[in-house]
């Protein structure tokens, strides 16, 4: 399905983002999943809807970087990357629409604003493109972990498949942002890595706090989710900020293998 490794390792200088661009172009052709009509609310459905509604807000808030990317000259940014980034933003908007439909189908309500949403939005607003991407990397880790966990608590097969698809998209987003950050000059590694961990720890704390009761009601111990978040952050950190060039190439091959 994806050929990131071929384009990025055998032809690193020639259109390195072509694989990601093709991936997002293919994804953009997918139809929206048909979700079931709203059912009678249950305690589990209410908690699930509440968590998904909080994540739905975050999915809708990525638009600014799609405009900025046309104006910046940053290492690794070419025409393919710009197209891929804009398609990535659209894909997050698609997630927002699907999650919104899922929340309604579970009998829940769409939210206006939440602390974690403010955190991500404010963190991004004052940052340059590189740091914005490192914040996005955190969002992919957090979203990927939570969607993977929550998918198990969805009863309805089409909703379950839709959330599984979104979780898969987040893994590809993670690979996309990790590859961009890994391509930055060495002097950026420490500040970007520091920013990633600061935002990652803060975001994990806020997400666990906001969703604590609902996770418990669904039978997911918050401390176990915290451990998964920290493991996800550590894995993303290793992939993105590997110590040697060989590590980075291996990382990209691993990511491509994981997504194919
Ligand atoms: Fe998303
Ligand atoms: Fe994402």
mmCIF file of C-alpha atoms and ligand atoms in Angstrom:
data_model
loop_
_atom_site.group_PDB
_atom_site.id
_atom_site.type_symbol
_atom_site.label_atom_id
_atom_site.label_comp_id
_atom_site.label_asym_id
_atom_site.label_seq_id
_atom_site.Cartn_x
_atom_site.Cartn_y
_atom_site.Cartn_z
ATOM 1 C CA UNK A 1 0.000 0.000 0.000
ATOM 2 C CA UNK A 2 2.714 2.471 0.936
ATOM 3 C CA UNK A 3 6.154 2.790 -0.551
ATOM 4 C CA UNK A 4 7.748 5.339 1.760
ATOM 5 C CA UNK A 5 10.886 3.241 2.207
ATOM 6 C CA UNK A 6 11.622 3.009 -1.523
ATOM 7 C CA UNK A 7 11.309 6.727 -2.100
ATOM 8 C CA UNK A 8 13.042 7.760 1.080
ATOM 9 C CA UNK A 9 15.986 5.389 1.151
ATOM 10 C CA UNK A 10 16.886 4.690 -2.482
ATOM 11 C CA UNK A 11 16.092 8.193 -3.783
ATOM 12 C CA UNK A 12 16.391 10.385 -0.705
ATOM 13 C CA UNK A 13 16.971 13.554 -2.704
ATOM 14 C CA UNK A 14 14.272 13.006 -5.340
ATOM 15 C CA UNK A 15 10.733 13.638 -4.167
ATOM 16 C CA UNK A 16 11.116 12.092 -0.695
ATOM 17 C CA UNK A 17 7.482 12.888 0.192
ATOM 18 C CA UNK A 18 5.919 11.273 -2.859
ATOM 19 C CA UNK A 19 4.966 8.126 -0.915
ATOM 20 C CA UNK A 20 3.165 10.078 1.787
ATOM 21 C CA UNK A 21 1.485 12.284 -0.811
ATOM 22 C CA UNK A 22 0.172 9.207 -2.680
ATOM 23 C CA UNK A 23 -0.984 7.683 0.589
ATOM 24 C CA UNK A 24 -3.029 10.763 1.501
ATOM 25 C CA UNK A 25 -4.354 11.115 -2.059
ATOM 26 C CA UNK A 26 -5.581 7.505 -1.962
ATOM 27 C CA UNK A 27 -7.104 7.993 1.473
ATOM 28 C CA UNK A 28 -8.987 11.072 0.278
ATOM 29 C CA UNK A 29 -10.983 8.824 -2.092
ATOM 30 C CA UNK A 30 -12.472 6.751 0.725
ATOM 31 C CA UNK A 31 -16.213 7.061 1.272
ATOM 32 C CA UNK A 32 -17.543 8.131 4.652
ATOM 33 C CA UNK A 33 -18.501 5.174 6.810
ATOM 34 C CA UNK A 34 -22.229 4.614 7.315
ATOM 35 C CA UNK A 35 -22.874 4.789 11.041
ATOM 36 C CA UNK A 36 -25.966 3.457 12.812
ATOM 37 C CA UNK A 37 -28.768 5.834 13.882
ATOM 38 C CA UNK A 38 -28.766 7.011 17.529
ATOM 39 C CA UNK A 39 -29.654 4.215 19.958
ATOM 40 C CA UNK A 40 -31.114 4.373 23.466
ATOM 41 C CA UNK A 41 -28.278 5.759 25.669
ATOM 42 C CA UNK A 42 -26.536 3.453 28.145
ATOM 43 C CA UNK A 43 -23.899 4.290 30.765
ATOM 44 C CA UNK A 44 -21.132 2.815 28.603
ATOM 45 C CA UNK A 45 -22.347 4.616 25.474
ATOM 46 C CA UNK A 46 -22.545 7.919 27.376
ATOM 47 C CA UNK A 47 -18.939 7.593 28.605
ATOM 48 C CA UNK A 48 -17.687 6.556 25.202
ATOM 49 C CA UNK A 49 -19.547 9.453 23.554
ATOM 50 C CA UNK A 50 -18.093 11.869 26.140
ATOM 51 C CA UNK A 51 -14.499 10.779 25.430
ATOM 52 C CA UNK A 52 -14.970 10.778 21.650
ATOM 53 C CA UNK A 53 -16.573 14.239 21.821
ATOM 54 C CA UNK A 54 -13.419 15.573 23.552
ATOM 55 C CA UNK A 55 -11.218 14.064 20.859
ATOM 56 C CA UNK A 56 -13.530 15.316 18.122
ATOM 57 C CA UNK A 57 -12.643 18.885 19.105
ATOM 58 C CA UNK A 58 -8.932 18.235 18.659
ATOM 59 C CA UNK A 59 -9.444 16.631 15.252
ATOM 60 C CA UNK A 60 -11.112 19.780 13.958
ATOM 61 C CA UNK A 61 -8.359 22.210 14.938
ATOM 62 C CA UNK A 62 -5.413 21.630 12.587
ATOM 63 C CA UNK A 63 -6.208 24.098 9.785
ATOM 64 C CA UNK A 64 -3.703 26.917 10.350
ATOM 65 C CA UNK A 65 -0.568 24.977 9.420
ATOM 66 C CA UNK A 66 -2.045 24.139 5.976
ATOM 67 C CA UNK A 67 -1.903 27.860 5.105
ATOM 68 C CA UNK A 68 1.453 28.512 6.754
ATOM 69 C CA UNK A 69 3.225 25.761 4.871
ATOM 70 C CA UNK A 70 2.958 27.697 1.578
ATOM 71 C CA UNK A 71 4.932 30.597 3.065
ATOM 72 C CA UNK A 72 7.779 28.832 4.873
ATOM 73 C CA UNK A 73 11.164 27.677 3.631
ATOM 74 C CA UNK A 74 12.039 24.835 5.985
ATOM 75 C CA UNK A 75 14.383 21.905 5.419
ATOM 76 C CA UNK A 76 12.462 19.013 3.866
ATOM 77 C CA UNK A 77 9.493 21.073 2.671
ATOM 78 C CA UNK A 78 8.869 20.660 -1.043
ATOM 79 C CA UNK A 79 5.765 20.653 -3.258
ATOM 80 C CA UNK A 80 4.918 17.030 -2.363
ATOM 81 C CA UNK A 81 5.241 17.760 1.346
ATOM 82 C CA UNK A 82 2.957 20.795 1.049
ATOM 83 C CA UNK A 83 0.297 18.764 -0.764
ATOM 84 C CA UNK A 84 0.678 15.877 1.708
ATOM 85 C CA UNK A 85 0.369 18.228 4.693
ATOM 86 C CA UNK A 86 -2.798 19.817 3.306
ATOM 87 C CA UNK A 87 -4.288 16.384 2.670
ATOM 88 C CA UNK A 88 -3.297 15.370 6.206
ATOM 89 C CA UNK A 89 -5.217 18.388 7.551
ATOM 90 C CA UNK A 90 -8.240 17.401 5.467
ATOM 91 C CA UNK A 91 -7.977 13.853 6.775
ATOM 92 C CA UNK A 92 -8.088 15.178 10.348
ATOM 93 C CA UNK A 93 -11.201 17.125 9.352
ATOM 94 C CA UNK A 94 -12.658 13.867 8.065
ATOM 95 C CA UNK A 95 -11.893 12.284 11.436
ATOM 96 C CA UNK A 96 -13.725 15.161 13.122
ATOM 97 C CA UNK A 97 -16.815 14.555 10.984
ATOM 98 C CA UNK A 98 -16.784 10.801 11.553
ATOM 99 C CA UNK A 99 -16.234 11.182 15.293
ATOM 100 C CA UNK A 100 -19.006 13.791 15.407
ATOM 101 C CA UNK A 101 -21.387 11.326 13.736
ATOM 102 C CA UNK A 102 -20.217 8.611 16.123
ATOM 103 C CA UNK A 103 -20.859 10.806 19.164
ATOM 104 C CA UNK A 104 -24.389 11.526 17.953
ATOM 105 C CA UNK A 105 -25.013 7.877 17.138
ATOM 106 C CA UNK A 106 -24.007 7.034 20.735
ATOM 107 C CA UNK A 107 -26.531 9.575 22.018
ATOM 108 C CA UNK A 108 -23.860 12.141 23.019
ATOM 109 C CA UNK A 109 -23.410 15.844 22.294
ATOM 110 C CA UNK A 110 -20.713 17.689 20.353
ATOM 111 C CA UNK A 111 -18.578 19.945 22.598
ATOM 112 C CA UNK A 112 -17.378 23.502 22.069
ATOM 113 C CA UNK A 113 -14.044 23.540 23.960
ATOM 114 C CA UNK A 114 -12.009 21.502 26.433
ATOM 115 C CA UNK A 115 -8.718 21.978 28.301
ATOM 116 C CA UNK A 116 -6.705 19.548 26.170
ATOM 117 C CA UNK A 117 -8.037 21.200 23.030
ATOM 118 C CA UNK A 118 -6.893 24.607 24.327
ATOM 119 C CA UNK A 119 -3.515 23.136 25.226
ATOM 120 C CA UNK A 120 -2.846 21.793 21.730
ATOM 121 C CA UNK A 121 -4.269 24.879 20.019
ATOM 122 C CA UNK A 122 -2.312 27.419 22.102
ATOM 123 C CA UNK A 123 0.846 25.326 21.962
ATOM 124 C CA UNK A 124 0.678 25.355 18.168
ATOM 125 C CA UNK A 125 -0.363 28.969 17.677
ATOM 126 C CA UNK A 126 2.898 30.525 18.901
ATOM 127 C CA UNK A 127 5.264 28.041 17.328
ATOM 128 C CA UNK A 128 7.126 27.743 14.055
ATOM 129 C CA UNK A 129 6.352 24.927 11.640
ATOM 130 C CA UNK A 130 8.921 22.505 13.108
ATOM 131 C CA UNK A 131 7.571 22.829 16.645
ATOM 132 C CA UNK A 132 4.012 22.664 15.344
ATOM 133 C CA UNK A 133 4.823 19.330 13.755
ATOM 134 C CA UNK A 134 6.330 18.085 17.038
ATOM 135 C CA UNK A 135 3.050 19.025 18.791
ATOM 136 C CA UNK A 136 1.156 17.196 16.048
ATOM 137 C CA UNK A 137 3.375 14.174 16.690
ATOM 138 C CA UNK A 138 2.189 14.173 20.316
ATOM 139 C CA UNK A 139 -1.437 14.418 19.149
ATOM 140 C CA UNK A 140 -0.930 11.381 16.898
ATOM 141 C CA UNK A 141 0.469 9.341 19.785
ATOM 142 C CA UNK A 142 -2.365 10.313 22.123
ATOM 143 C CA UNK A 143 -5.101 9.854 19.487
ATOM 144 C CA UNK A 144 -3.656 6.544 18.286
ATOM 145 C CA UNK A 145 -3.498 5.090 21.810
ATOM 146 C CA UNK A 146 -6.992 6.216 22.827
ATOM 147 C CA UNK A 147 -8.701 5.162 19.574
ATOM 148 C CA UNK A 148 -7.010 1.754 19.769
ATOM 149 C CA UNK A 149 -8.291 1.316 23.319
ATOM 150 C CA UNK A 150 -11.802 2.685 22.722
ATOM 151 C CA UNK A 151 -12.372 0.631 19.575
ATOM 152 C CA UNK A 152 -12.678 -2.413 21.833
ATOM 153 C CA UNK A 153 -15.613 -0.916 23.698
ATOM 154 C CA UNK A 154 -17.701 -0.176 20.587
ATOM 155 C CA UNK A 155 -20.381 -2.791 20.031
ATOM 156 C CA UNK A 156 -21.633 -1.755 16.621
ATOM 157 C CA UNK A 157 -19.447 -3.266 13.826
ATOM 158 C CA UNK A 158 -19.518 -0.275 11.437
ATOM 159 C CA UNK A 159 -18.630 2.190 14.210
ATOM 160 C CA UNK A 160 -15.898 -0.154 15.372
ATOM 161 C CA UNK A 161 -14.470 -0.406 11.856
ATOM 162 C CA UNK A 162 -14.604 3.384 11.472
ATOM 163 C CA UNK A 163 -12.645 3.957 14.710
ATOM 164 C CA UNK A 164 -10.161 1.250 13.726
ATOM 165 C CA UNK A 165 -9.634 3.048 10.415
ATOM 166 C CA UNK A 166 -9.056 6.360 12.212
ATOM 167 C CA UNK A 167 -6.520 4.691 14.539
ATOM 168 C CA UNK A 168 -4.713 3.374 11.433
ATOM 169 C CA UNK A 169 -4.722 6.863 9.912
ATOM 170 C CA UNK A 170 -3.123 8.219 13.085
ATOM 171 C CA UNK A 171 -0.283 5.702 12.766
ATOM 172 C CA UNK A 172 0.376 6.956 9.226
ATOM 173 C CA UNK A 173 0.231 10.569 10.465
ATOM 174 C CA UNK A 174 2.767 9.670 13.137
ATOM 175 C CA UNK A 175 5.072 8.234 10.473
ATOM 176 C CA UNK A 176 4.617 11.382 8.357
ATOM 177 C CA UNK A 177 5.474 13.804 11.177
ATOM 178 C CA UNK A 178 8.317 11.612 12.475
ATOM 179 C CA UNK A 179 9.911 11.543 9.004
ATOM 180 C CA UNK A 180 9.638 15.338 8.698
ATOM 181 C CA UNK A 181 11.216 15.959 12.104
ATOM 182 C CA UNK A 182 13.929 13.359 11.476
ATOM 183 C CA UNK A 183 14.845 15.240 8.273
ATOM 184 C CA UNK A 184 15.581 18.469 10.178
ATOM 185 C CA UNK A 185 19.189 19.577 10.735
ATOM 186 C CA UNK A 186 20.902 18.168 13.831
ATOM 187 C CA UNK A 187 20.854 21.491 15.718
ATOM 188 C CA UNK A 188 17.057 21.250 15.904
ATOM 189 C CA UNK A 189 17.009 17.797 17.463
ATOM 190 C CA UNK A 190 17.407 18.768 21.128
ATOM 191 C CA UNK A 191 14.903 21.656 21.160
ATOM 192 C CA UNK A 192 12.350 19.677 19.153
ATOM 193 C CA UNK A 193 12.807 16.624 21.346
ATOM 194 C CA UNK A 194 12.454 18.717 24.495
ATOM 195 C CA UNK A 195 9.311 20.360 23.138
ATOM 196 C CA UNK A 196 7.895 16.972 22.181
ATOM 197 C CA UNK A 197 8.358 15.604 25.706
ATOM 198 C CA UNK A 198 7.089 18.728 27.477
ATOM 199 C CA UNK A 199 3.925 18.806 25.386
ATOM 200 C CA UNK A 200 3.652 15.000 25.499
ATOM 201 C CA UNK A 201 3.736 14.827 29.311
ATOM 202 C CA UNK A 202 1.354 17.763 29.688
ATOM 203 C CA UNK A 203 -1.059 16.369 27.089
ATOM 204 C CA UNK A 204 -1.031 12.904 28.685
ATOM 205 C CA UNK A 205 -1.788 14.390 32.099
ATOM 206 C CA UNK A 206 -4.635 16.524 30.756
ATOM 207 C CA UNK A 207 -6.161 13.715 28.674
ATOM 208 C CA UNK A 208 -6.100 11.270 31.608
ATOM 209 C CA UNK A 209 -7.553 13.881 33.974
ATOM 210 C CA UNK A 210 -10.340 14.891 31.585
ATOM 211 C CA UNK A 211 -11.331 11.320 30.778
ATOM 212 C CA UNK A 212 -10.579 9.671 34.159
ATOM 213 C CA UNK A 213 -14.158 8.850 35.183
ATOM 214 C CA UNK A 214 -15.308 7.845 31.720
ATOM 215 C CA UNK A 215 -12.320 5.522 31.257
ATOM 216 C CA UNK A 216 -13.086 3.873 34.609
ATOM 217 C CA UNK A 217 -16.758 3.440 33.678
ATOM 218 C CA UNK A 218 -15.710 1.733 30.463
ATOM 219 C CA UNK A 219 -13.438 -0.628 32.415
ATOM 220 C CA UNK A 220 -10.136 0.915 31.304
ATOM 221 C CA UNK A 221 -7.906 1.656 34.343
ATOM 222 C CA UNK A 222 -6.509 5.187 33.772
ATOM 223 C CA UNK A 223 -3.069 4.157 35.079
ATOM 224 C CA UNK A 224 -2.891 1.461 32.360
ATOM 225 C CA UNK A 225 -3.785 4.052 29.712
ATOM 226 C CA UNK A 226 -1.117 6.363 31.147
ATOM 227 C CA UNK A 227 1.471 3.608 30.751
ATOM 228 C CA UNK A 228 0.369 3.064 27.132
ATOM 229 C CA UNK A 229 0.627 6.799 26.442
ATOM 230 C CA UNK A 230 4.139 6.959 27.887
ATOM 231 C CA UNK A 231 5.184 3.911 25.870
ATOM 232 C CA UNK A 232 3.697 5.516 22.746
ATOM 233 C CA UNK A 233 5.606 8.738 23.402
ATOM 234 C CA UNK A 234 8.833 6.834 23.949
ATOM 235 C CA UNK A 235 8.367 4.837 20.728
ATOM 236 C CA UNK A 236 7.620 8.021 18.743
ATOM 237 C CA UNK A 237 10.637 9.709 20.349
ATOM 238 C CA UNK A 238 12.949 6.861 19.317
ATOM 239 C CA UNK A 239 11.622 6.807 15.771
ATOM 240 C CA UNK A 240 11.881 10.562 15.378
ATOM 241 C CA UNK A 241 14.990 11.547 17.266
ATOM 242 C CA UNK A 242 17.181 8.459 16.732
ATOM 243 C CA UNK A 243 20.812 8.971 17.559
ATOM 244 C CA UNK A 244 22.388 8.132 14.203
ATOM 245 C CA UNK A 245 21.534 8.499 10.535
ATOM 246 C CA UNK A 246 21.385 4.676 10.250
ATOM 247 C CA UNK A 247 18.763 4.632 13.020
ATOM 248 C CA UNK A 248 16.683 7.162 11.135
ATOM 249 C CA UNK A 249 16.754 5.095 7.939
ATOM 250 C CA UNK A 250 15.846 1.968 9.882
ATOM 251 C CA UNK A 251 13.053 3.875 11.569
ATOM 252 C CA UNK A 252 11.576 4.965 8.264
ATOM 253 C CA UNK A 253 11.740 1.412 6.922
ATOM 254 C CA UNK A 254 10.081 0.122 10.076
ATOM 255 C CA UNK A 255 7.344 2.711 9.820
ATOM 256 C CA UNK A 256 6.689 1.916 6.172
ATOM 257 C CA UNK A 257 6.567 -1.799 7.004
ATOM 258 C CA UNK A 258 4.142 -1.166 9.807
ATOM 259 C CA UNK A 259 1.758 0.713 7.539
ATOM 260 C CA UNK A 260 1.927 -1.480 4.446
HETATM 261 FE FE1 LIG B 1 -7.150 12.299 13.598
HETATM 262 FE FE1 LIG B 2 -3.754 12.430 13.096
#
